[in-house]
Coordinates of C-alpha atoms and ligand atoms in Angstrom, one line a residue:
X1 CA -73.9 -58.9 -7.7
X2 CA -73.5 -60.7 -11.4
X3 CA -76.4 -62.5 -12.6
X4 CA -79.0 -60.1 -11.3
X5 CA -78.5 -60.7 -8.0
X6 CA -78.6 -64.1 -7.9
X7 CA -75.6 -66.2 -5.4
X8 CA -73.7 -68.0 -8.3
X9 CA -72.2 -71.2 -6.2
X10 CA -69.0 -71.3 -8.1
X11 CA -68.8 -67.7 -7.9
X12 CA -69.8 -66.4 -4.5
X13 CA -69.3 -70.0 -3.0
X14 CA -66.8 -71.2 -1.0
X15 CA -65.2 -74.7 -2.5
X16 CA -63.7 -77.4 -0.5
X17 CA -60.8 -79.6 -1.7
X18 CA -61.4 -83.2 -0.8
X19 CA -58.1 -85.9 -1.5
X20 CA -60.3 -89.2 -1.1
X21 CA -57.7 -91.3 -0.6
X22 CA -57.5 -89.6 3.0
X23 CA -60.9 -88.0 3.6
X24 CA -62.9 -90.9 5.4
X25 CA -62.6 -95.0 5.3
X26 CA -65.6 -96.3 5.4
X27 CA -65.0 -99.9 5.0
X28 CA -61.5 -100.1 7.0
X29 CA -59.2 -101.1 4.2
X30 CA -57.1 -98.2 5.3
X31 CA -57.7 -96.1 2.4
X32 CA -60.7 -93.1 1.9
X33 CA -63.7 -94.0 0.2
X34 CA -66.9 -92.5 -1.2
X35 CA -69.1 -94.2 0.8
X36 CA -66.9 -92.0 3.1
X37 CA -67.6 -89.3 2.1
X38 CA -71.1 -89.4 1.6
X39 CA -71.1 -90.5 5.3
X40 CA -68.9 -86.7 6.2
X41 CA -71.4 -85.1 3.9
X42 CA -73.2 -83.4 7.4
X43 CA -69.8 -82.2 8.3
X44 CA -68.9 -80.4 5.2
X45 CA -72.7 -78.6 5.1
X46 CA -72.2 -77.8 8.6
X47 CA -69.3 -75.9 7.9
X48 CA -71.5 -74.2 5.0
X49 CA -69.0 -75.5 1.9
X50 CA -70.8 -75.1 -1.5
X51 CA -69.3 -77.7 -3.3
X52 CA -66.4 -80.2 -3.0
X53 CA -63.8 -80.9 -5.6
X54 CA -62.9 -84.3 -5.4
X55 CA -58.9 -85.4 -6.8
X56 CA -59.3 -88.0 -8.9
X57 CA -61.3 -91.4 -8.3
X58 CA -61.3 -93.2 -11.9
X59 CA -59.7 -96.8 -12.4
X60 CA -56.3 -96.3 -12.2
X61 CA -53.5 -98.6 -11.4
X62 CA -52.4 -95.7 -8.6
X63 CA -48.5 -95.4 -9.6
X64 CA -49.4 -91.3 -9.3
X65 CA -52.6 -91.9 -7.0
X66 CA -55.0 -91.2 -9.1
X67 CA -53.6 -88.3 -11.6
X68 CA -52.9 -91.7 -14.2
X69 CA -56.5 -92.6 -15.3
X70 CA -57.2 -96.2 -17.2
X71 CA -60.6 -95.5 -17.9
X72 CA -62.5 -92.0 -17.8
X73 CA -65.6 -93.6 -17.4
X74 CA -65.3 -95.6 -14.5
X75 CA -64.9 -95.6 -10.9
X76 CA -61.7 -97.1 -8.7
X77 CA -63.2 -100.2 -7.0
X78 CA -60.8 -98.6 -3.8
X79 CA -62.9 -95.7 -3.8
X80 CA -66.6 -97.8 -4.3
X81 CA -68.6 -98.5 -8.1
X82 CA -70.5 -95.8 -10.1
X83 CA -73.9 -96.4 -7.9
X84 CA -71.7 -95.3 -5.2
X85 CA -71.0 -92.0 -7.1
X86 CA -74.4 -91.5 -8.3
X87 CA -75.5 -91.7 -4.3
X88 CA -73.2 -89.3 -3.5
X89 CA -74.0 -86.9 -6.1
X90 CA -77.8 -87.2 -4.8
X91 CA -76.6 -86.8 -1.1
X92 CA -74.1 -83.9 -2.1
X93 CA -77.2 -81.9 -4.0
X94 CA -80.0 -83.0 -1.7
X95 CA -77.9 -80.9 0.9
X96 CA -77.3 -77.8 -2.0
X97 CA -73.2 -79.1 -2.3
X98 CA -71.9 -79.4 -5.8
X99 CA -69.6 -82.1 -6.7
X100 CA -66.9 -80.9 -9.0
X101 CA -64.6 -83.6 -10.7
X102 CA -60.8 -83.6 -11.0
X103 CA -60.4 -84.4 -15.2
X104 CA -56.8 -84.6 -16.2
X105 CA -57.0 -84.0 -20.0
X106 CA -52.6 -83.8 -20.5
X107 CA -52.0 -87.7 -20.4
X108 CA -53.5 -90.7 -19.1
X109 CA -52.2 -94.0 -17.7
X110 CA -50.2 -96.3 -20.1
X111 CA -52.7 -98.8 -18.9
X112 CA -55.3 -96.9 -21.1
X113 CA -56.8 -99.1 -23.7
X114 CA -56.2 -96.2 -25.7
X115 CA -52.8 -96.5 -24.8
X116 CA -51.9 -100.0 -25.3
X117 CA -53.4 -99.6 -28.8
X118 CA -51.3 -96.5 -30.0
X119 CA -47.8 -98.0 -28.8
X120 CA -49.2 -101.3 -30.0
X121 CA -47.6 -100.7 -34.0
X122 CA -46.4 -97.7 -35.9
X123 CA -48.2 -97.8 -38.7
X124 CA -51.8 -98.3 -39.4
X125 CA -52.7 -97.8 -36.2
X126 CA -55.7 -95.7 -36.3
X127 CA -55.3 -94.5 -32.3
X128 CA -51.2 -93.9 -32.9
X129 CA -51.6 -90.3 -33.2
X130 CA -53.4 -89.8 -30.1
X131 CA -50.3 -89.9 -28.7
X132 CA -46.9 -88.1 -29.1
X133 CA -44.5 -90.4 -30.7
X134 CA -41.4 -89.2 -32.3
X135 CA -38.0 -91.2 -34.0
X136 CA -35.1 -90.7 -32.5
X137 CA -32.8 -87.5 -33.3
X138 CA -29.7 -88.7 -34.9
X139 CA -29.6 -91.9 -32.7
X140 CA -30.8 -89.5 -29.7
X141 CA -33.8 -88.7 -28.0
X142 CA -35.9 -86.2 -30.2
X143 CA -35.4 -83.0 -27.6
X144 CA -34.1 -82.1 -24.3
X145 CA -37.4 -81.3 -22.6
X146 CA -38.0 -82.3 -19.0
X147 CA -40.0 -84.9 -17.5
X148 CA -41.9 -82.3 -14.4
X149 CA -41.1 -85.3 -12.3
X150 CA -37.5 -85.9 -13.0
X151 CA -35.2 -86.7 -15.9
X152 CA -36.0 -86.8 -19.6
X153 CA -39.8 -86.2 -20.9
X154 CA -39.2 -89.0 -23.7
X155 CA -38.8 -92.8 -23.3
X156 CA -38.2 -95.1 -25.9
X157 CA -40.5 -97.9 -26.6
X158 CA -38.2 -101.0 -28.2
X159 CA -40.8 -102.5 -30.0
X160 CA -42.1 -100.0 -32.5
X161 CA -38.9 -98.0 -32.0
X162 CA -39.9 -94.6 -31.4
X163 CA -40.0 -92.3 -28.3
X164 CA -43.2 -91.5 -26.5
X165 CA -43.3 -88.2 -25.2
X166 CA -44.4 -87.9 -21.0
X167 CA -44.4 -84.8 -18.9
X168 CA -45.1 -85.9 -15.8
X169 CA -44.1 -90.1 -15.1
X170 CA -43.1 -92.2 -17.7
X171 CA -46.6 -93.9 -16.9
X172 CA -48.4 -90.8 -17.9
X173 CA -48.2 -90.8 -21.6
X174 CA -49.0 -88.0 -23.1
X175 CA -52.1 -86.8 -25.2
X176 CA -52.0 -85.3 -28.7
X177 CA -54.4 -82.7 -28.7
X178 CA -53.6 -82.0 -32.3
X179 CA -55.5 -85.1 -33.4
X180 CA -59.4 -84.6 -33.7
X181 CA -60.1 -87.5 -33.5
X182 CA -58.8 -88.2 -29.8
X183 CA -60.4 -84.7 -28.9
X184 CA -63.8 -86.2 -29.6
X185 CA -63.2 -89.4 -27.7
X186 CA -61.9 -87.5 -24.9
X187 CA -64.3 -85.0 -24.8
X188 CA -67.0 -87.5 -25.1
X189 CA -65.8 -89.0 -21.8
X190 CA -66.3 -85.5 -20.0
X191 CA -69.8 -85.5 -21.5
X192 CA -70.0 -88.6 -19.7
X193 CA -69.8 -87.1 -16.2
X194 CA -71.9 -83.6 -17.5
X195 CA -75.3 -85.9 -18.6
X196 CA -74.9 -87.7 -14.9
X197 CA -74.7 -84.8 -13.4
X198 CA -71.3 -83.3 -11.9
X199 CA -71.5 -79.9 -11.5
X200 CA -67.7 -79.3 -13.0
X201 CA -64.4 -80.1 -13.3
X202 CA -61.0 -79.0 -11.8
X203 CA -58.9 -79.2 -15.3
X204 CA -55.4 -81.0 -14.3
X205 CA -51.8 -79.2 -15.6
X206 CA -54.3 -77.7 -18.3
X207 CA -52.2 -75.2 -19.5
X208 CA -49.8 -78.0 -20.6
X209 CA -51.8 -80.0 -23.2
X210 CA -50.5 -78.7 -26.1
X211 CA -46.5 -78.7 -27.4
X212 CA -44.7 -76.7 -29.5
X213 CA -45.7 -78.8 -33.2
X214 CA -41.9 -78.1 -34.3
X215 CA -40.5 -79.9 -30.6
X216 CA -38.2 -76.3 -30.0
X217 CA -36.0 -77.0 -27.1
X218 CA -36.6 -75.3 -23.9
X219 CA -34.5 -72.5 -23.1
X220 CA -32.0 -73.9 -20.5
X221 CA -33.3 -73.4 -16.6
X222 CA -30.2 -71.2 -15.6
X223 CA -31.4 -68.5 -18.8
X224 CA -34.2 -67.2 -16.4
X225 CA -35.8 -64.6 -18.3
X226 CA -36.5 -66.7 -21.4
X227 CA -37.3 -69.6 -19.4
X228 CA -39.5 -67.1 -17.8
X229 CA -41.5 -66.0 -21.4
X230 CA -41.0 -69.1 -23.9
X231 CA -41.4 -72.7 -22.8
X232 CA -42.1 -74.6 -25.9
X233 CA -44.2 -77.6 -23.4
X234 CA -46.4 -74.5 -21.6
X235 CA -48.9 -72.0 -22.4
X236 CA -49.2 -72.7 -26.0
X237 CA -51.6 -71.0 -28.2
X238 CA -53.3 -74.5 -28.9
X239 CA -53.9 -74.9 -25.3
X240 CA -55.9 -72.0 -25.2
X241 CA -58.1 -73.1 -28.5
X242 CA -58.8 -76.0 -26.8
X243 CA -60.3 -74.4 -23.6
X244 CA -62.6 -72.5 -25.6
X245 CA -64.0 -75.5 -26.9
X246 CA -64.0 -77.3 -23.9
X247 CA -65.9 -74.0 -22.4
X248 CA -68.7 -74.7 -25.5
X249 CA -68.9 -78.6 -24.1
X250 CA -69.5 -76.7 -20.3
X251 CA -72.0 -74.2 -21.6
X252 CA -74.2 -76.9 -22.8
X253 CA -75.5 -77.2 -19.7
X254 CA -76.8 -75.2 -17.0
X255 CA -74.6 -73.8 -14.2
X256 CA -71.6 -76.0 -14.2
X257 CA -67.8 -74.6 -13.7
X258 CA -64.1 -75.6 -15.6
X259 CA -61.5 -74.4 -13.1
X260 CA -57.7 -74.5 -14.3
X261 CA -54.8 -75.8 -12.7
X262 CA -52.6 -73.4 -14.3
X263 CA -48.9 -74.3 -13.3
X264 CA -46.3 -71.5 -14.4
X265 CA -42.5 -71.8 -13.8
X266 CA -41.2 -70.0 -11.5
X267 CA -44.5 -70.8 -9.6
X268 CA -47.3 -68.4 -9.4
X269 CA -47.1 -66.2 -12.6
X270 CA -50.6 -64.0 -12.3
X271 CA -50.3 -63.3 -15.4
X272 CA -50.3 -66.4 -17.1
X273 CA -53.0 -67.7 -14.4
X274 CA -55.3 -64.7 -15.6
X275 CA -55.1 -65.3 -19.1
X276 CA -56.7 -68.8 -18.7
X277 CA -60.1 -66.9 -18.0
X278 CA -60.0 -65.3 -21.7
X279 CA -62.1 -62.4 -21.7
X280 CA -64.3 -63.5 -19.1
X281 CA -66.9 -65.8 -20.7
X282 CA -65.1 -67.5 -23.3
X283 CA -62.5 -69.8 -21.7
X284 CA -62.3 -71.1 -18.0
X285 CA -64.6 -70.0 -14.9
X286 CA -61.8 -69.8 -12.5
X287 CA -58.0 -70.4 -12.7
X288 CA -55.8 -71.2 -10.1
X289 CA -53.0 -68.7 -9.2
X290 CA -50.0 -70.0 -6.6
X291 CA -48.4 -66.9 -6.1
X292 CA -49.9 -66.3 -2.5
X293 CA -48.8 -69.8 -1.7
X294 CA -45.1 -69.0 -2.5
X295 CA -45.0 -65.8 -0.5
X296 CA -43.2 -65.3 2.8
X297 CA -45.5 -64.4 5.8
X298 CA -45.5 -60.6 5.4
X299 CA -48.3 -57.9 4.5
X300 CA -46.5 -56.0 2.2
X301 CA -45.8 -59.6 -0.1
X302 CA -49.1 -60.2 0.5
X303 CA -50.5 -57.2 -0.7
X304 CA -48.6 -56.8 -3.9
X305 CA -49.4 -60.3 -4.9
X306 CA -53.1 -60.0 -4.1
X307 CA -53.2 -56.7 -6.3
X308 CA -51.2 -57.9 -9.2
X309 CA -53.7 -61.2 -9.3
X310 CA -56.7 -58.9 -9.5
X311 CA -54.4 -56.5 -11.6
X312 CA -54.9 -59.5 -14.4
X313 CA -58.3 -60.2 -13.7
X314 CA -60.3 -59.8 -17.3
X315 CA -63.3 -56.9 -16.5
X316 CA -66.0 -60.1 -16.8
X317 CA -63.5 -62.7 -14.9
X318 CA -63.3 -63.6 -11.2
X319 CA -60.5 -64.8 -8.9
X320 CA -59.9 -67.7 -7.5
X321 CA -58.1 -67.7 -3.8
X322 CA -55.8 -71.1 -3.1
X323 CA -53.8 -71.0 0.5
X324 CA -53.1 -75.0 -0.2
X325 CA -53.5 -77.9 -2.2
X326 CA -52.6 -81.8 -2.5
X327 CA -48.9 -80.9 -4.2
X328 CA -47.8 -78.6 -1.9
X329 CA -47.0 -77.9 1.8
X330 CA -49.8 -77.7 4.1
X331 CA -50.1 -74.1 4.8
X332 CA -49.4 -73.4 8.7
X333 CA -45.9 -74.8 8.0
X334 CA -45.2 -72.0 5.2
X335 CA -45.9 -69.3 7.4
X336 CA -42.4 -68.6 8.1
X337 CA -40.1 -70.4 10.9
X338 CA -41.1 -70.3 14.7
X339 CA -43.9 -69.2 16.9
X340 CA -47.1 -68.0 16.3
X341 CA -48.1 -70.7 13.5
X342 CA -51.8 -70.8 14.7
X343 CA -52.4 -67.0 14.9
X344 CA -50.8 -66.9 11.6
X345 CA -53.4 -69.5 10.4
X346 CA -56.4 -67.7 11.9
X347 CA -55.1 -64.5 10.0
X348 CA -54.7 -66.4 6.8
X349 CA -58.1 -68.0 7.6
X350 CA -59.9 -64.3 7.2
X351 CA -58.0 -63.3 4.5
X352 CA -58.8 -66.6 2.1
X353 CA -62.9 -65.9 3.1
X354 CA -62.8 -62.1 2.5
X355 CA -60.6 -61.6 -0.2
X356 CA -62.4 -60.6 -3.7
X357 CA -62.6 -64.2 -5.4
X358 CA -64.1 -67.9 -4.7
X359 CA -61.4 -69.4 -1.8
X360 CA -60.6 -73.0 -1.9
X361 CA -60.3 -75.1 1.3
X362 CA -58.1 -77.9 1.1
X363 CA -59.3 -80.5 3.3
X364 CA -57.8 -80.6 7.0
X365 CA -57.0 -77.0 6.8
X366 CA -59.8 -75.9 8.9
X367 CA -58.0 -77.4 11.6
X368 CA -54.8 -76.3 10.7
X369 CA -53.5 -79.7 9.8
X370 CA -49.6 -79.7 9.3
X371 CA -47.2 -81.6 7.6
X372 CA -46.5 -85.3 8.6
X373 CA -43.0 -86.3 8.7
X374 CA -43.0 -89.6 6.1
X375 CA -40.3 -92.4 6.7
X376 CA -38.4 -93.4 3.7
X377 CA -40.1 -96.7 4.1
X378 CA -43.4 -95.3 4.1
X379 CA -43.3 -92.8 1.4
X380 CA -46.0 -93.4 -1.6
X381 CA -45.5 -90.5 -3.9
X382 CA -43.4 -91.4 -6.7
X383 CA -41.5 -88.2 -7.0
X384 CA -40.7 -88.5 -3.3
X385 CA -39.3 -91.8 -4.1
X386 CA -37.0 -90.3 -6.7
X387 CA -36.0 -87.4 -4.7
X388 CA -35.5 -88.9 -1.1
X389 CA -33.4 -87.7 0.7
X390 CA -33.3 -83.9 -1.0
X391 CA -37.2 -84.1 -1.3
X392 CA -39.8 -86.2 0.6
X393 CA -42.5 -85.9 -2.0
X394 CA -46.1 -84.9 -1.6
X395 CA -47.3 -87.1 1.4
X396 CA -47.0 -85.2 4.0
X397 CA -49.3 -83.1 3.1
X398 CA -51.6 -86.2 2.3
X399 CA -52.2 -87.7 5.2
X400 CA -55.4 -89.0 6.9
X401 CA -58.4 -85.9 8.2
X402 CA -58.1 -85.8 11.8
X403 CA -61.9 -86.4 13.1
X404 CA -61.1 -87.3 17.1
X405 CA -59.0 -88.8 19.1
X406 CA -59.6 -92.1 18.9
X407 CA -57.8 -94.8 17.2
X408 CA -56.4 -93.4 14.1
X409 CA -57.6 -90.2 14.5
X410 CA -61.1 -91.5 13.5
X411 CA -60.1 -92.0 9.9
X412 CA -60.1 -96.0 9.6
X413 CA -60.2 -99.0 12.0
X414 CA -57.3 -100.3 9.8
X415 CA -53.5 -99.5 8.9
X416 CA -54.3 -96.4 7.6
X417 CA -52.3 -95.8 3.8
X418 CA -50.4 -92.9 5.0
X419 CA -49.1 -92.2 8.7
X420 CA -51.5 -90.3 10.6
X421 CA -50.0 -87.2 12.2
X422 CA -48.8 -87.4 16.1
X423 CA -50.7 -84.3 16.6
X424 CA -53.8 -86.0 16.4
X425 CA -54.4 -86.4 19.9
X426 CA -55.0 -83.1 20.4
X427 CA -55.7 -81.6 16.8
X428 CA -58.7 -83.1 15.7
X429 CA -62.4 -81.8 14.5
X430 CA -64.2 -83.1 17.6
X431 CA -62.0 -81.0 19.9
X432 CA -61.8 -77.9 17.9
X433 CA -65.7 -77.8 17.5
X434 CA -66.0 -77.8 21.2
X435 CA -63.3 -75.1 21.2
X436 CA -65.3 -71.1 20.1
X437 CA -61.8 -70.3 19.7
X438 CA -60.4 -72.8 17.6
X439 CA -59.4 -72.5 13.7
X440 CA -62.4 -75.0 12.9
X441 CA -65.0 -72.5 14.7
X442 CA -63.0 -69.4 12.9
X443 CA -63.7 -71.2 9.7
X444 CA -67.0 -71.8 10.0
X445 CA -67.8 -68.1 11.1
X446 CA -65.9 -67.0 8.4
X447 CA -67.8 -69.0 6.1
X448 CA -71.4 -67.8 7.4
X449 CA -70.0 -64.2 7.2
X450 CA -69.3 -64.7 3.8
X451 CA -72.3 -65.9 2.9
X452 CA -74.7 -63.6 4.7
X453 CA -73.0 -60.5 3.6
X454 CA -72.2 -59.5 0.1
X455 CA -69.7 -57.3 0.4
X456 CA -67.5 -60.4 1.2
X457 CA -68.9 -62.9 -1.4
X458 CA -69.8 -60.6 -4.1
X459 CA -68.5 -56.6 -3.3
X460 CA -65.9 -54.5 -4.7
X461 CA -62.3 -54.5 -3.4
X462 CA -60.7 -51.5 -2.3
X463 CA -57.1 -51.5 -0.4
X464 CA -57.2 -49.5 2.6
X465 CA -53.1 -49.9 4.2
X466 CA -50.5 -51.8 1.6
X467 CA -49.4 -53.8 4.0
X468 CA -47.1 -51.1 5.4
X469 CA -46.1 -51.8 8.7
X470 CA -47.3 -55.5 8.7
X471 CA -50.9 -54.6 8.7
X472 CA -53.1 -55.1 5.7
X473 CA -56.4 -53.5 5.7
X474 CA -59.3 -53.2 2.4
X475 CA -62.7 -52.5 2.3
X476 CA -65.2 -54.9 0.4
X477 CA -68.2 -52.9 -0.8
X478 CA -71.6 -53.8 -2.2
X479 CA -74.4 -51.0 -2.8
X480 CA -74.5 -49.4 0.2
X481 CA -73.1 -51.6 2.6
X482 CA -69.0 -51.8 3.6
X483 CA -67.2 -54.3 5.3
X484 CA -62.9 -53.4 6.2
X485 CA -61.0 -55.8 6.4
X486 CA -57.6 -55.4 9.1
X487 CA -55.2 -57.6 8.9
X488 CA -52.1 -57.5 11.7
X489 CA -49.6 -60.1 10.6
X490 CA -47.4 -59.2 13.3
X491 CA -46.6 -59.6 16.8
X492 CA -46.8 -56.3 18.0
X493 CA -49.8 -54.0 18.7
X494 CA -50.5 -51.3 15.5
X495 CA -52.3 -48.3 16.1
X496 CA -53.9 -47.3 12.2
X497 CA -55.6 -44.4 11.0
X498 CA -58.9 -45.8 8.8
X499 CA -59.2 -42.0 7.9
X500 CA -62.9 -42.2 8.8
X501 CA -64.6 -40.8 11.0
X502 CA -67.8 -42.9 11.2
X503 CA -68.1 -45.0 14.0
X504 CA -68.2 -48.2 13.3
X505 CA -69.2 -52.2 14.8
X506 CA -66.9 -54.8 14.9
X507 CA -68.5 -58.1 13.0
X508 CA -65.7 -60.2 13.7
X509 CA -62.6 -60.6 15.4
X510 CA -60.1 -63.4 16.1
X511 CA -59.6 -61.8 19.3
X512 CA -62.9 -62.5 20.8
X513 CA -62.6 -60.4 23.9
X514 CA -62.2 -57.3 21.8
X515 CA -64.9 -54.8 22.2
X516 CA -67.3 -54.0 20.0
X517 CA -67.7 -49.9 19.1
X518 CA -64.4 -49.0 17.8
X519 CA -63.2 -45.5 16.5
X520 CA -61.5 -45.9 12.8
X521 CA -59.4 -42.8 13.0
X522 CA -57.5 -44.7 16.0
X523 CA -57.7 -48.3 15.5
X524 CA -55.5 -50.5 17.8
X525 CA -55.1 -53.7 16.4
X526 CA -53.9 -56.5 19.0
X527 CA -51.1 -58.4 17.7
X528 CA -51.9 -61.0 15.2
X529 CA -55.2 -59.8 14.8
X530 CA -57.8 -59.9 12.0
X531 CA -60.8 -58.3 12.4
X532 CA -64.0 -57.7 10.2
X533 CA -65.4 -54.0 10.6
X534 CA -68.9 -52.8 9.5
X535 CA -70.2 -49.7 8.5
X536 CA -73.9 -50.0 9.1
X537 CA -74.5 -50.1 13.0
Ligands
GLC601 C1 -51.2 -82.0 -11.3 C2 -51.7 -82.7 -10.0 C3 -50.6 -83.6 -9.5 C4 -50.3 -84.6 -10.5 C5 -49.9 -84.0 -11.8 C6 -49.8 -85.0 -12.9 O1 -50.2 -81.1 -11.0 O2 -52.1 -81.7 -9.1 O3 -51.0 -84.2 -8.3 O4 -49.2 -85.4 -10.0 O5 -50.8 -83.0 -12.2 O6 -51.1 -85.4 -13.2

């Protein structure tokens, strides 16, 4: 294992995603708190999480929920006040759970002071440059780039006359990174949160912060290939500068982690994910990469994908494994149309805990939350609002943890902020803990597994069967212990060949009737089956 041995949290850990907003109300106003959190802090250690990433809970006037911050150094009052934090980082670590901040370094909120001072004049106007400002282009706006959300990145502000540039809402303003001055500021704010405490950050659309200086139009979305290679608003070599020195900032203190979002277009671009890690130890810990989110449900997509992320993976770097997050679709409603949604969850459930790489749990997963239908009338996401009826937005993948089946769901005694999902009745943590069977259960075996051996948390990764057939199998192997890995994302029974003649004992299965001496030379694996397999009896 790296570091001598020694169980690096971020590293051999298993991360949990939390969206406050929805986690846990605990003074019924509808919305999740921190005090709510702090009161689910049992639950998360019982289902042995390391640390929790938490989206975003600085003052923010909300229009994109959090991801539009007025001040870096301050707490929402909807989510509780800094002591409230400070309790929760206490809890969180008295119990060995990090808490990793969300720290979205490409814009802020026009409400920012810093903000309302740079579009407040043109000209000496020390905190102007901290922004992106440009004059109009022969009466026009200065480029074509896109807003990510919809419609043109640049708006015009009448009163000094100039464009500001945004890539996400026209409330997101965003940063020059170009100007040192704002780089101190800013990364005096993240210093902030480091001397309190936080064990990390989750680093927002970070592979955005920096334009092209010379404003080079984007090639136009239809010209795939170079759209592919050269956006002038993405992956530019400033960004990367600027992780290094934000890597410095992290390395001043002791065991803390900068994970990147790192959003490529088309989506999930190994590639470009991998190169956020630098050579290992120079740039960030752990870098997100979508790809196995935007794959159909079948082993052979599976498999290439999983080898062309580890394909990238610099010789000191580690992988990150991400089945779901708060922009996308919960996962049991990507794996493919039709039956068999939970055994496809339990499947994907033992890949994302013995994969090579730290797996992210988004919260509600472990019970296999789905998507909530959202009416018009009760959709919050702004990019839902422009794109209804096309596109719904983000919400339904948002919506309130399901702890029982009491009124809503257990979440709040009030109208919660987002519709809880019909399904709570019967899909909820109380049941599913009382179920051996359940997703919840198969998570939290998964999770000890993980933990207790280090094959899975720290080993080698070796593909056994590329997902011919619809059955994935790999071997995860540290000194002189083995653990294979079988995965059958089919409906049909597969007999395989492991080519070993060992016999071997079966650590985990989802089937739980399955018995436990198996022969690897004639393996039947029962349909939709995932099975852990270990070679010391
Ligand atoms: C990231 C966040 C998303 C947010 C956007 C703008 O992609 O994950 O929720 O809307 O950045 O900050």
């Amino acid at each position: 294992m790296s570091n001598n041995g020694k169980y690096m949290w971020w590293k051999h850990g298993v991360i949990y995603h939390i969206y406050p907003l929805s986690f846990y109300d605990s003074n019924d106003d509808g919305k999740g708190d921190i005090p709510g959190i702090i009161e689910k802090l049992d639950y998360l250690s019982g289902l042995g999480i390391d640390a929790i990433w938490l989206s975003p809970i600085y003052t923010s006037p909300m229009v994109d929920f959090g991801y539009d911050v007025s001040n870096y150094r301050e707490i929402d009052p909807v989510f509780g006040t800094i002591n409230d934090f400070l309790q929760l980082l206490h809890e969180a670590h008295s119990r060995n759970i990090r808490v990793i901040m969300d720290m979205i370094m490409n814009h802020t909120s026009h409400l920012h002071p810093w903000f309302q001072e740079s579009r407040s004049s043109r000209y000496y106007n020390p905190k102007r440059n901290w922004y992106i400002w440009h004059s109009p282009k022969n009466g026009r706006k200065p480029n074509r780039w896109k807003s990510a959300f919809g419609g043109s990145a640049w708006e015009y502000d009448k009163s000094t006359k100039q464009y500001y540039l945004h890539t996400f809402l026209k409330e997101q303003p965003d940063l020059n990174w170009w100007n040192t001055s704002m780089r101190k500021a800013f990364f005096d704010d993240i210093e902030f949160w480091l001397k309190l405490g936080v064990d990390g950050f989750r680093f927002d659309a970070i592979n955005m912060i920096v334009k092209d200086k010379k404003l080079r139009n984007n090639p136009l979305f239809f010209d795939y290939f170079n759209y592919k290679k050269k956006l002038a608003t993405r992956n530019q070599p400033g960004s990367y500068s600027i992780i290094k020195l934000l890597r410095k900032l992290l390395d001043k203190y002791e065991n803390k982690v900068g994970i990147g979002e790192i959003y490529s277009l088309p989506p999930g671009n190994s590639k470009i994910s991998a190169s956020y890690l630098g050579n290992g130890n120079d740039s960030l810990h752990l870098t997100f990469d979508f790809s196995l989110i935007f794959r159909w449900w079948n082993a052979r997509s599976y498999y290439k994908c999983i080898q062309n992320w580890y394909d990238h993976i610099p010789d000191k770097g580690w992988p990150s494994i991400v089945l779901s997050n708060h922009d996308l679709y919960r996962s049991i409603n990507r794996f493919g149309i039709g039956l068999h949604k939970k055994e496809k969850a339990k499947v994907a459930a033992v890949l994302l805990f013995t994969l090579r790489g730290t797996p992210f749990i988004y919260y509600g997963e472990e019970l296999g939350m789905k998507n909530t239908k959202i009416a018009r009338s009760c959709i919050k996401d702004p990019v839902g609002k422009r794109y209804w009826p096309f596109y719904s937005g983000r919400d339904k993948a948002r919506t309130p943890m399901q702890w029982n089946d009491q009124q809503n769901a257990g979440f709040t005694n009030a109208k919660p902020w987002l519709p809880i999902n019909k399904d709570f009745i019967e899909n909820n943590i109380e049941k599913q803990k009382d179920n051996n069977d359940s997703l919840f259960n198969i998570y939290k075996t998964l999770i000890y597994l993980r933990k207790k051996h280090k094959p899975l948390n720290a080993g080698d990764w070796k593909p056994l069967i590329y997902g011919i057939k619809g059955v994935l199998a790999y071997s995860r192997e540290f000194e002189n212990e083995t653990i294979i890995v079988v995965l059958n994302f089919t409906s049909a029974r597969k007999n395989i060949n492991l080519k070993m003649n060992e016999e071997m004992k079966i650590l985990f299965s989802t089937h739980p009737k399955r018995s436990n001496k198996i022969q690897l030379e004639n393996l039947q694996i029962l349909p939709f089956e995932a099975t852990l397999i270990e070679s010391r009896i």
